[in-house]
PDB file of C-alpha atoms and ligand atoms in Angstrom:
ATOM      1  CA  UNK A   1       7.248  -0.844 -27.506  1.00 91.00           C
ATOM      2  CA  UNK A   2       6.399  -2.686 -24.290  1.00 95.00           C
ATOM      3  CA  UNK A   3       2.775  -2.529 -23.152  1.00 97.00           C
ATOM      4  CA  UNK A   4       2.188  -0.756 -19.860  1.00 97.00           C
ATOM      5  CA  UNK A   5       1.055  -2.829 -16.890  1.00 98.00           C
ATOM      6  CA  UNK A   6       0.106  -1.003 -13.711  1.00 98.00           C
ATOM      7  CA  UNK A   7      -0.191  -3.072 -10.532  1.00 98.00           C
ATOM      8  CA  UNK A   8      -2.068  -1.515  -7.606  1.00 98.00           C
ATOM      9  CA  UNK A   9      -1.765  -3.314  -4.269  1.00 98.00           C
ATOM     10  CA  UNK A  10      -3.417  -3.095  -0.866  1.00 96.00           C
ATOM     11  CA  UNK A  11      -3.051  -4.710   2.529  1.00 95.00           C
ATOM     12  CA  UNK A  12      -4.261  -8.103   1.204  1.00 96.00           C
ATOM     13  CA  UNK A  13      -1.039  -8.775  -0.701  1.00 98.00           C
ATOM     14  CA  UNK A  14       0.920  -8.658   2.553  1.00 97.00           C
ATOM     15  CA  UNK A  15      -1.618 -10.662   4.587  1.00 95.00           C
ATOM     16  CA  UNK A  16       0.083 -13.968   3.813  1.00 97.00           C
ATOM     17  CA  UNK A  17       3.412 -12.457   4.877  1.00 97.00           C
ATOM     18  CA  UNK A  18       1.877 -12.086   8.335  1.00 93.00           C
ATOM     19  CA  UNK A  19       0.680  -8.457   8.337  1.00 93.00           C
ATOM     20  CA  UNK A  20      -2.988  -8.142   9.249  1.00 85.00           C
ATOM     21  CA  UNK A  21      -5.191  -6.159   6.891  1.00 85.00           C
ATOM     22  CA  UNK A  22      -7.318  -3.298   8.035  1.00 76.00           C
ATOM     23  CA  UNK A  23     -10.812  -4.444   6.982  1.00 69.00           C
ATOM     24  CA  UNK A  24     -10.430  -8.077   7.955  1.00 67.00           C
ATOM     25  CA  UNK A  25     -10.248  -6.787  11.544  1.00 59.00           C
ATOM     26  CA  UNK A  26      -7.980  -9.181  13.272  1.00 60.00           C
ATOM     27  CA  UNK A  27      -5.097  -8.622  15.608  1.00 59.00           C
ATOM     28  CA  UNK A  28      -3.637  -5.181  15.963  1.00 64.00           C
ATOM     29  CA  UNK A  29      -6.344  -3.162  14.232  1.00 67.00           C
ATOM     30  CA  UNK A  30      -8.996  -4.614  16.597  1.00 73.00           C
ATOM     31  CA  UNK A  31      -7.211  -3.147  19.587  1.00 77.00           C
ATOM     32  CA  UNK A  32      -7.290   0.487  18.463  1.00 81.00           C
ATOM     33  CA  UNK A  33      -9.694   3.119  17.142  1.00 85.00           C
ATOM     34  CA  UNK A  34      -8.417   4.629  13.905  1.00 84.00           C
ATOM     35  CA  UNK A  35      -9.211   8.099  15.321  1.00 85.00           C
ATOM     36  CA  UNK A  36      -6.833   7.433  18.233  1.00 88.00           C
ATOM     37  CA  UNK A  37      -3.817   6.358  16.191  1.00 92.00           C
ATOM     38  CA  UNK A  38      -4.045   7.344  12.533  1.00 93.00           C
ATOM     39  CA  UNK A  39      -5.106  10.976  12.394  1.00 95.00           C
ATOM     40  CA  UNK A  40      -3.186  14.278  12.774  1.00 95.00           C
ATOM     41  CA  UNK A  41      -5.479  15.126  15.691  1.00 95.00           C
ATOM     42  CA  UNK A  42      -4.480  11.935  17.508  1.00 96.00           C
ATOM     43  CA  UNK A  43      -0.802  12.856  17.120  1.00 96.00           C
ATOM     44  CA  UNK A  44      -1.390  16.378  18.505  1.00 96.00           C
ATOM     45  CA  UNK A  45      -3.410  15.036  21.447  1.00 95.00           C
ATOM     46  CA  UNK A  46      -1.380  11.968  22.368  1.00 95.00           C
ATOM     47  CA  UNK A  47       1.782  11.521  20.308  1.00 96.00           C
ATOM     48  CA  UNK A  48       3.072   8.683  22.504  1.00 96.00           C
ATOM     49  CA  UNK A  49       0.075   6.418  21.771  1.00 94.00           C
ATOM     50  CA  UNK A  50       0.475   7.105  18.041  1.00 96.00           C
ATOM     51  CA  UNK A  51       4.238   6.505  18.027  1.00 97.00           C
ATOM     52  CA  UNK A  52       3.819   3.306  20.080  1.00 95.00           C
ATOM     53  CA  UNK A  53       1.182   2.014  17.640  1.00 93.00           C
ATOM     54  CA  UNK A  54       3.539   2.491  14.688  1.00 96.00           C
ATOM     55  CA  UNK A  55       6.450   1.044  16.683  1.00 96.00           C
ATOM     56  CA  UNK A  56       4.438  -2.169  17.157  1.00 93.00           C
ATOM     57  CA  UNK A  57       3.623  -2.291  13.445  1.00 93.00           C
ATOM     58  CA  UNK A  58       7.262  -1.598  12.472  1.00 96.00           C
ATOM     59  CA  UNK A  59       8.455  -4.384  14.797  1.00 95.00           C
ATOM     60  CA  UNK A  60       5.961  -6.775  13.129  1.00 93.00           C
ATOM     61  CA  UNK A  61       7.073  -5.673   9.671  1.00 96.00           C
ATOM     62  CA  UNK A  62      10.745  -6.274  10.391  1.00 95.00           C
ATOM     63  CA  UNK A  63       9.894  -9.907  11.215  1.00 96.00           C
ATOM     64  CA  UNK A  64       7.987 -10.415   7.931  1.00 97.00           C
ATOM     65  CA  UNK A  65       9.222 -11.376   4.505  1.00 98.00           C
ATOM     66  CA  UNK A  66       7.820 -10.748   1.034  1.00 98.00           C
ATOM     67  CA  UNK A  67       5.697 -13.607  -0.321  1.00 98.00           C
ATOM     68  CA  UNK A  68       5.439 -15.201  -3.743  1.00 98.00           C
ATOM     69  CA  UNK A  69       2.865 -12.627  -4.865  1.00 98.00           C
ATOM     70  CA  UNK A  70       5.350  -9.764  -4.326  1.00 98.00           C
ATOM     71  CA  UNK A  71       8.088 -11.714  -6.153  1.00 98.00           C
ATOM     72  CA  UNK A  72       5.842 -12.761  -9.052  1.00 98.00           C
ATOM     73  CA  UNK A  73       4.813  -9.198  -9.901  1.00 98.00           C
ATOM     74  CA  UNK A  74       8.472  -8.286 -10.518  1.00 98.00           C
ATOM     75  CA  UNK A  75       8.728 -10.885 -13.313  1.00 98.00           C
ATOM     76  CA  UNK A  76       6.354  -8.780 -15.423  1.00 98.00           C
ATOM     77  CA  UNK A  77       9.241  -6.394 -16.094  1.00 97.00           C
ATOM     78  CA  UNK A  78      10.641  -8.978 -18.543  1.00 96.00           C
ATOM     79  CA  UNK A  79       7.780  -8.327 -20.963  1.00 97.00           C
ATOM     80  CA  UNK A  80       5.989  -5.166 -19.898  1.00 98.00           C
ATOM     81  CA  UNK A  81       6.616  -1.570 -18.902  1.00 97.00           C
ATOM     82  CA  UNK A  82       5.745  -2.207 -15.236  1.00 98.00           C
ATOM     83  CA  UNK A  83       4.650   0.307 -12.602  1.00 98.00           C
ATOM     84  CA  UNK A  84       3.728  -0.656  -9.051  1.00 98.00           C
ATOM     85  CA  UNK A  85       1.498   1.566  -6.940  1.00 98.00           C
ATOM     86  CA  UNK A  86       0.790   0.502  -3.362  1.00 98.00           C
ATOM     87  CA  UNK A  87      -1.445   1.683  -0.570  1.00 97.00           C
ATOM     88  CA  UNK A  88       0.713  -0.306   1.820  1.00 97.00           C
ATOM     89  CA  UNK A  89       3.107   1.311   4.219  1.00 97.00           C
ATOM     90  CA  UNK A  90       5.193  -1.857   4.424  1.00 98.00           C
ATOM     91  CA  UNK A  91       8.308  -2.225   2.260  1.00 98.00           C
ATOM     92  CA  UNK A  92       7.701  -5.815   1.111  1.00 98.00           C
ATOM     93  CA  UNK A  93       7.600  -4.859  -2.582  1.00 98.00           C
ATOM     94  CA  UNK A  94      11.033  -3.230  -2.273  1.00 98.00           C
ATOM     95  CA  UNK A  95      12.419  -6.167  -0.289  1.00 98.00           C
ATOM     96  CA  UNK A  96      11.218  -8.520  -3.049  1.00 98.00           C
ATOM     97  CA  UNK A  97      13.426  -6.569  -5.471  1.00 98.00           C
ATOM     98  CA  UNK A  98      10.853  -4.212  -6.994  1.00 98.00           C
ATOM     99  CA  UNK A  99      12.195  -0.890  -8.169  1.00 90.00           C
ATOM    100  CA  UNK A 100      10.342   2.446  -8.243  1.00 88.00           C
ATOM    101  CA  UNK A 101       7.388   1.511  -6.071  1.00 98.00           C
ATOM    102  CA  UNK A 102       5.007   4.433  -5.680  1.00 98.00           C
ATOM    103  CA  UNK A 103       3.667   4.552  -2.109  1.00 98.00           C
ATOM    104  CA  UNK A 104       0.390   6.413  -1.775  1.00 98.00           C
ATOM    105  CA  UNK A 105       0.273   6.259   2.018  1.00 97.00           C
ATOM    106  CA  UNK A 106       3.940   6.582   2.931  1.00 98.00           C
ATOM    107  CA  UNK A 107       6.367   4.143   4.514  1.00 98.00           C
ATOM    108  CA  UNK A 108       6.583   2.667   7.998  1.00 97.00           C
ATOM    109  CA  UNK A 109      10.394   2.673   7.889  1.00 97.00           C
ATOM    110  CA  UNK A 110      10.558   6.428   7.328  1.00 98.00           C
ATOM    111  CA  UNK A 111       9.967   9.424   9.572  1.00 98.00           C
ATOM    112  CA  UNK A 112       9.365  13.053   8.750  1.00 98.00           C
ATOM    113  CA  UNK A 113       9.964  16.238  10.651  1.00 98.00           C
ATOM    114  CA  UNK A 114       6.954  18.180  11.902  1.00 97.00           C
ATOM    115  CA  UNK A 115       8.923  21.388  11.150  1.00 96.00           C
ATOM    116  CA  UNK A 116       9.626  21.012   7.424  1.00 97.00           C
ATOM    117  CA  UNK A 117       8.297  17.590   6.369  1.00 96.00           C
ATOM    118  CA  UNK A 118      11.821  16.460   5.503  1.00 97.00           C
ATOM    119  CA  UNK A 119      11.954  12.659   5.327  1.00 98.00           C
ATOM    120  CA  UNK A 120      14.457  10.461   7.206  1.00 98.00           C
ATOM    121  CA  UNK A 121      15.098   6.724   7.319  1.00 97.00           C
ATOM    122  CA  UNK A 122      14.291   5.210  10.744  1.00 97.00           C
ATOM    123  CA  UNK A 123      17.223   3.185  11.980  1.00 90.00           C
ATOM    124  CA  UNK A 124      15.969   0.308  14.107  1.00 89.00           C
ATOM    125  CA  UNK A 125      12.460  -0.486  15.252  1.00 92.00           C
ATOM    126  CA  UNK A 126      11.366   2.575  17.153  1.00 96.00           C
ATOM    127  CA  UNK A 127      10.517   6.227  16.771  1.00 97.00           C
ATOM    128  CA  UNK A 128       9.925   7.910  20.124  1.00 97.00           C
ATOM    129  CA  UNK A 129       9.089  11.260  21.686  1.00 97.00           C
ATOM    130  CA  UNK A 130      12.299  13.286  21.700  1.00 96.00           C
ATOM    131  CA  UNK A 131      13.568  11.808  18.423  1.00 97.00           C
ATOM    132  CA  UNK A 132      14.144  14.993  16.467  1.00 97.00           C
ATOM    133  CA  UNK A 133      15.424  16.185  13.094  1.00 97.00           C
ATOM    134  CA  UNK A 134      18.682  18.214  12.992  1.00 97.00           C
ATOM    135  CA  UNK A 135      16.594  21.416  13.283  1.00 97.00           C
ATOM    136  CA  UNK A 136      15.012  20.139  16.506  1.00 97.00           C
ATOM    137  CA  UNK A 137      11.592  19.197  15.162  1.00 97.00           C
ATOM    138  CA  UNK A 138       9.887  16.066  16.537  1.00 97.00           C
ATOM    139  CA  UNK A 139       9.864  13.244  14.015  1.00 98.00           C
ATOM    140  CA  UNK A 140       6.565  11.510  13.153  1.00 98.00           C
ATOM    141  CA  UNK A 141       5.971   8.411  11.020  1.00 98.00           C
ATOM    142  CA  UNK A 142       6.078   9.249   7.309  1.00 98.00           C
ATOM    143  CA  UNK A 143       2.616   7.836   6.725  1.00 98.00           C
ATOM    144  CA  UNK A 144      -0.484   9.521   5.360  1.00 97.00           C
ATOM    145  CA  UNK A 145      -3.087   9.691   8.105  1.00 96.00           C
ATOM    146  CA  UNK A 146      -6.848   9.835   7.618  1.00 92.00           C
ATOM    147  CA  UNK A 147      -7.751  13.415   6.752  1.00 92.00           C
ATOM    148  CA  UNK A 148      -4.364  14.198   5.172  1.00 96.00           C
ATOM    149  CA  UNK A 149      -3.581  14.840   1.493  1.00 95.00           C
ATOM    150  CA  UNK A 150      -2.193  11.975  -0.602  1.00 96.00           C
ATOM    151  CA  UNK A 151       0.787  13.699  -2.250  1.00 95.00           C
ATOM    152  CA  UNK A 152       1.507  10.960  -4.819  1.00 97.00           C
ATOM    153  CA  UNK A 153      -2.067  10.757  -6.107  1.00 97.00           C
ATOM    154  CA  UNK A 154      -1.456  12.827  -9.274  1.00 98.00           C
ATOM    155  CA  UNK A 155       1.542  10.703 -10.279  1.00 98.00           C
ATOM    156  CA  UNK A 156      -0.513   7.546  -9.690  1.00 98.00           C
ATOM    157  CA  UNK A 157      -3.424   8.866 -11.775  1.00 98.00           C
ATOM    158  CA  UNK A 158      -1.075   9.561 -14.698  1.00 98.00           C
ATOM    159  CA  UNK A 159       0.347   6.035 -14.491  1.00 98.00           C
ATOM    160  CA  UNK A 160      -3.113   4.446 -14.450  1.00 98.00           C
ATOM    161  CA  UNK A 161      -4.257   6.553 -17.429  1.00 98.00           C
ATOM    162  CA  UNK A 162      -1.462   4.997 -19.502  1.00 97.00           C
ATOM    163  CA  UNK A 163      -2.120   1.386 -18.457  1.00 98.00           C
ATOM    164  CA  UNK A 164      -2.954  -1.278 -21.048  1.00 97.00           C
ATOM    165  CA  UNK A 165      -3.516  -3.751 -18.240  1.00 98.00           C
ATOM    166  CA  UNK A 166      -4.466  -2.692 -14.709  1.00 97.00           C
ATOM    167  CA  UNK A 167      -4.072  -5.311 -11.979  1.00 98.00           C
ATOM    168  CA  UNK A 168      -5.560  -4.644  -8.546  1.00 97.00           C
ATOM    169  CA  UNK A 169      -4.500  -6.958  -5.713  1.00 97.00           C
ATOM    170  CA  UNK A 170      -5.722  -7.280  -2.122  1.00 96.00           C
ATOM    171  CA  UNK A 171      -7.601  -4.064  -1.595  1.00 94.00           C
ATOM    172  CA  UNK A 172     -11.166  -3.499  -0.419  1.00 90.00           C
ATOM    173  CA  UNK A 173     -11.322  -0.376  -2.637  1.00 90.00           C
ATOM    174  CA  UNK A 174     -12.827   1.418   0.327  1.00 87.00           C
ATOM    175  CA  UNK A 175     -10.116   3.908   1.264  1.00 86.00           C
ATOM    176  CA  UNK A 176     -10.327   7.131  -0.752  1.00 88.00           C
ATOM    177  CA  UNK A 177      -8.874   8.829  -2.701  1.00 90.00           C
ATOM    178  CA  UNK A 178      -6.733   5.734  -3.484  1.00 91.00           C
ATOM    179  CA  UNK A 179      -9.789   3.661  -4.454  1.00 90.00           C
ATOM    180  CA  UNK A 180     -10.776   6.240  -7.079  1.00 92.00           C
ATOM    181  CA  UNK A 181      -7.713   5.257  -9.170  1.00 95.00           C
ATOM    182  CA  UNK A 182      -9.908   2.691 -10.980  1.00 93.00           C
ATOM    183  CA  UNK A 183     -11.797   5.571 -12.583  1.00 92.00           C
ATOM    184  CA  UNK A 184      -8.671   6.651 -14.462  1.00 96.00           C
ATOM    185  CA  UNK A 185      -8.117   3.341 -16.253  1.00 94.00           C
ATOM    186  CA  UNK A 186      -9.441   4.913 -19.441  1.00 91.00           C
ATOM    187  CA  UNK A 187      -7.041   3.276 -21.932  1.00 91.00           C
ATOM    188  CA  UNK A 188      -7.109  -0.102 -20.261  1.00 94.00           C
ATOM    189  CA  UNK A 189      -7.991  -3.285 -22.130  1.00 93.00           C
ATOM    190  CA  UNK A 190      -8.213  -5.390 -18.975  1.00 95.00           C
ATOM    191  CA  UNK A 191      -8.882  -4.498 -15.339  1.00 95.00           C
ATOM    192  CA  UNK A 192      -8.120  -7.565 -13.243  1.00 96.00           C
ATOM    193  CA  UNK A 193      -8.898  -7.777  -9.553  1.00 96.00           C
ATOM    194  CA  UNK A 194      -7.393 -10.453  -7.309  1.00 97.00           C
ATOM    195  CA  UNK A 195      -9.080 -10.869  -3.941  1.00 96.00           C
ATOM    196  CA  UNK A 196     -10.384 -13.999  -2.166  1.00 96.00           C
ATOM    197  CA  UNK A 197     -13.495 -12.020  -1.208  1.00 92.00           C
ATOM    198  CA  UNK A 198     -15.942 -10.153  -3.455  1.00 87.00           C
ATOM    199  CA  UNK A 199     -15.208  -6.412  -3.617  1.00 85.00           C
ATOM    200  CA  UNK A 200     -17.962  -3.831  -3.847  1.00 77.00           C
ATOM    201  CA  UNK A 201     -16.853  -0.563  -5.324  1.00 70.00           C
ATOM    202  CA  UNK A 202     -19.285   2.277  -5.788  1.00 63.00           C
ATOM    203  CA  UNK A 203     -17.998   2.785  -9.338  1.00 64.00           C
ATOM    204  CA  UNK A 204     -19.568   0.623 -12.000  1.00 68.00           C
ATOM    205  CA  UNK A 205     -16.336  -0.929 -13.289  1.00 76.00           C
ATOM    206  CA  UNK A 206     -16.188  -4.102 -15.321  1.00 80.00           C
ATOM    207  CA  UNK A 207     -13.539  -6.095 -13.441  1.00 87.00           C
ATOM    208  CA  UNK A 208     -12.208  -9.514 -14.321  1.00 93.00           C
ATOM    209  CA  UNK A 209     -12.427 -10.959 -10.841  1.00 93.00           C
ATOM    210  CA  UNK A 210      -9.996 -13.643  -9.673  1.00 96.00           C
ATOM    211  CA  UNK A 211     -11.428 -14.877  -6.384  1.00 96.00           C
ATOM    212  CA  UNK A 212      -8.167 -16.214  -4.980  1.00 98.00           C
ATOM    213  CA  UNK A 213      -5.595 -15.321  -2.370  1.00 98.00           C
ATOM    214  CA  UNK A 214      -2.680 -13.278  -3.685  1.00 98.00           C
ATOM    215  CA  UNK A 215      -0.120 -16.083  -3.308  1.00 98.00           C
ATOM    216  CA  UNK A 216      -2.226 -18.251  -5.599  1.00 98.00           C
ATOM    217  CA  UNK A 217      -3.874 -15.769  -7.964  1.00 98.00           C
ATOM    218  CA  UNK A 218      -0.873 -13.536  -8.681  1.00 98.00           C
ATOM    219  CA  UNK A 219       1.634 -16.214  -9.833  1.00 98.00           C
ATOM    220  CA  UNK A 220      -1.090 -17.758 -12.023  1.00 98.00           C
ATOM    221  CA  UNK A 221      -1.969 -14.433 -13.636  1.00 98.00           C
ATOM    222  CA  UNK A 222       1.681 -13.466 -14.140  1.00 98.00           C
ATOM    223  CA  UNK A 223       2.443 -16.728 -15.876  1.00 98.00           C
ATOM    224  CA  UNK A 224      -0.653 -16.271 -18.103  1.00 98.00           C
ATOM    225  CA  UNK A 225       0.456 -12.750 -19.071  1.00 98.00           C
ATOM    226  CA  UNK A 226       4.066 -13.767 -19.719  1.00 97.00           C
ATOM    227  CA  UNK A 227       3.030 -16.705 -21.908  1.00 95.00           C
ATOM    228  CA  UNK A 228       0.259 -14.872 -23.750  1.00 87.00           C
TER     229      UNK A 228
HETATM  230  P1  NAD B   8      -8.260  -3.346   3.472  1.00 66.38           P
HETATM  231  O1  NAD B   8      -7.840  -3.930   4.780  1.00 66.38           O
HETATM  232  O2  NAD B   8      -9.359  -2.366   3.443  1.00 66.38           O
HETATM  233  O3  NAD B   8      -8.699  -4.552   2.525  1.00 66.38           O
HETATM  234  C1  NAD B   8      -7.898  -5.684   2.422  1.00 66.38           C
HETATM  235  C2  NAD B   8      -8.443  -6.525   1.310  1.00 66.38           C
HETATM  236  O4  NAD B   8      -7.537  -7.601   1.126  1.00 66.38           O
HETATM  237  C3  NAD B   8      -9.823  -7.119   1.591  1.00 66.38           C
HETATM  238  O5  NAD B   8     -10.684  -6.832   0.501  1.00 66.38           O
HETATM  239  C4  NAD B   8      -9.557  -8.626   1.697  1.00 66.38           C
HETATM  240  O6  NAD B   8     -10.615  -9.398   1.150  1.00 66.38           O
HETATM  241  C5  NAD B   8      -8.302  -8.769   0.879  1.00 66.38           C
HETATM  242  N1  NAD B   8      -7.466  -9.903   1.268  1.00 66.38           N
HETATM  243  C6  NAD B   8      -7.351 -10.505   2.470  1.00 66.38           C
HETATM  244  N2  NAD B   8      -6.463 -11.516   2.409  1.00 66.38           N
HETATM  245  C7  NAD B   8      -6.010 -11.533   1.137  1.00 66.38           C
HETATM  246  C8  NAD B   8      -5.056 -12.351   0.455  1.00 66.38           C
HETATM  247  N3  NAD B   8      -4.419 -13.346   1.083  1.00 66.38           N
HETATM  248  N4  NAD B   8      -4.819 -12.100  -0.847  1.00 66.38           N
HETATM  249  C9  NAD B   8      -5.466 -11.083  -1.501  1.00 66.38           C
HETATM  250  N5  NAD B   8      -6.362 -10.287  -0.903  1.00 66.38           N
HETATM  251  C10 NAD B   8      -6.628 -10.517   0.404  1.00 66.38           C
HETATM  252  O7  NAD B   8      -6.952  -2.815   2.792  1.00 66.38           O
HETATM  253  P2  NAD B   8      -6.730  -1.630   1.795  1.00 66.38           P
HETATM  254  O8  NAD B   8      -7.795  -1.620   0.769  1.00 66.38           O
HETATM  255  O9  NAD B   8      -5.309  -1.722   1.407  1.00 66.38           O
HETATM  256  O10 NAD B   8      -6.943  -0.300   2.663  1.00 66.38           O
HETATM  257  C11 NAD B   8      -6.526  -0.235   4.011  1.00 66.38           C
HETATM  258  C12 NAD B   8      -5.597   0.904   4.377  1.00 66.38           C
HETATM  259  O11 NAD B   8      -4.873   0.465   5.546  1.00 66.38           O
HETATM  260  C13 NAD B   8      -4.577   1.244   3.327  1.00 66.38           C
HETATM  261  O12 NAD B   8      -4.584   2.607   3.225  1.00 66.38           O
HETATM  262  C14 NAD B   8      -3.228   0.788   3.884  1.00 66.38           C
HETATM  263  O13 NAD B   8      -2.282   1.838   3.841  1.00 66.38           O
HETATM  264  C15 NAD B   8      -3.468   0.509   5.353  1.00 66.38           C
HETATM  265  N6  NAD B   8      -2.865  -0.801   5.760  1.00 66.38           N
HETATM  266  C16 NAD B   8      -1.633  -1.166   5.284  1.00 66.38           C
HETATM  267  C17 NAD B   8      -1.077  -2.385   5.650  1.00 66.38           C
HETATM  268  C18 NAD B   8       0.291  -2.741   5.126  1.00 66.38           C
HETATM  269  O14 NAD B   8       1.073  -1.830   4.817  1.00 66.38           O
HETATM  270  N7  NAD B   8       0.635  -4.030   4.973  1.00 66.38           N
HETATM  271  C19 NAD B   8      -1.772  -3.248   6.500  1.00 66.38           C
HETATM  272  C20 NAD B   8      -3.037  -2.840   6.969  1.00 66.38           C
HETATM  273  C21 NAD B   8      -3.566  -1.605   6.596  1.00 66.38           C
END
């Protein structure tokens, strides 16, 4: 039976594709307060600002391509039972050919109706006021905002519990509940963290730390695991 490898990614894996991370505070995220653009309250108070913010991010995303880190992860399927969990709202894992990617925080290329939460694909770059579902409900980005439940958390926890090897790439482990996934790696022989910067997590976890950028650290690790 193939050993289970669970890969958990954050904004850092897409940084070298040209999408700025949240913590590294450059570019887009410097221009906005999170409370103004990524909370349910912000959408009730000023939906246009929120929709415009996600339109800018979607436009950026459509110009980006997956990088070698996204592609390398997919090779693990040749030897392991692979699951990918991401905090990212980009679709770069899918565009690199990954199948069954579990998104904890939703997807930038999807919308959902404020009436019944039904999810729709966004065609093109923009979602605007007046874009409605067939029942007439305004569509909002299908992303999980601060203060909202993370619906896929239980599924992710069950995946991590079964992992022999748990690989964490490009996350500050600061956004909860996603960051608490590390606590469920109870059957894991190795927890490997790839990040060019040291990560402080409040949980006392014994990580194998690879202090490298994703495009360097991930292909190296994948080739080690495939040849092991
Ligand atoms: P974060 O911004 O908090 O942390 C990013 C981490 O990536 C940092 O620890 C940084 O050291 C590391 N990093 C930077 N460059 C890297 C590289 N080249 N290779 C590997 N690691 C690198 O991101 P987070 O922990 O994912 O949490 C932020 C939240 O913001 C998430 O919920 C996510 O949904 C959202 N977000 C998503 C995207 C995206 O979809 N691409 C982008 C920005 C923010």
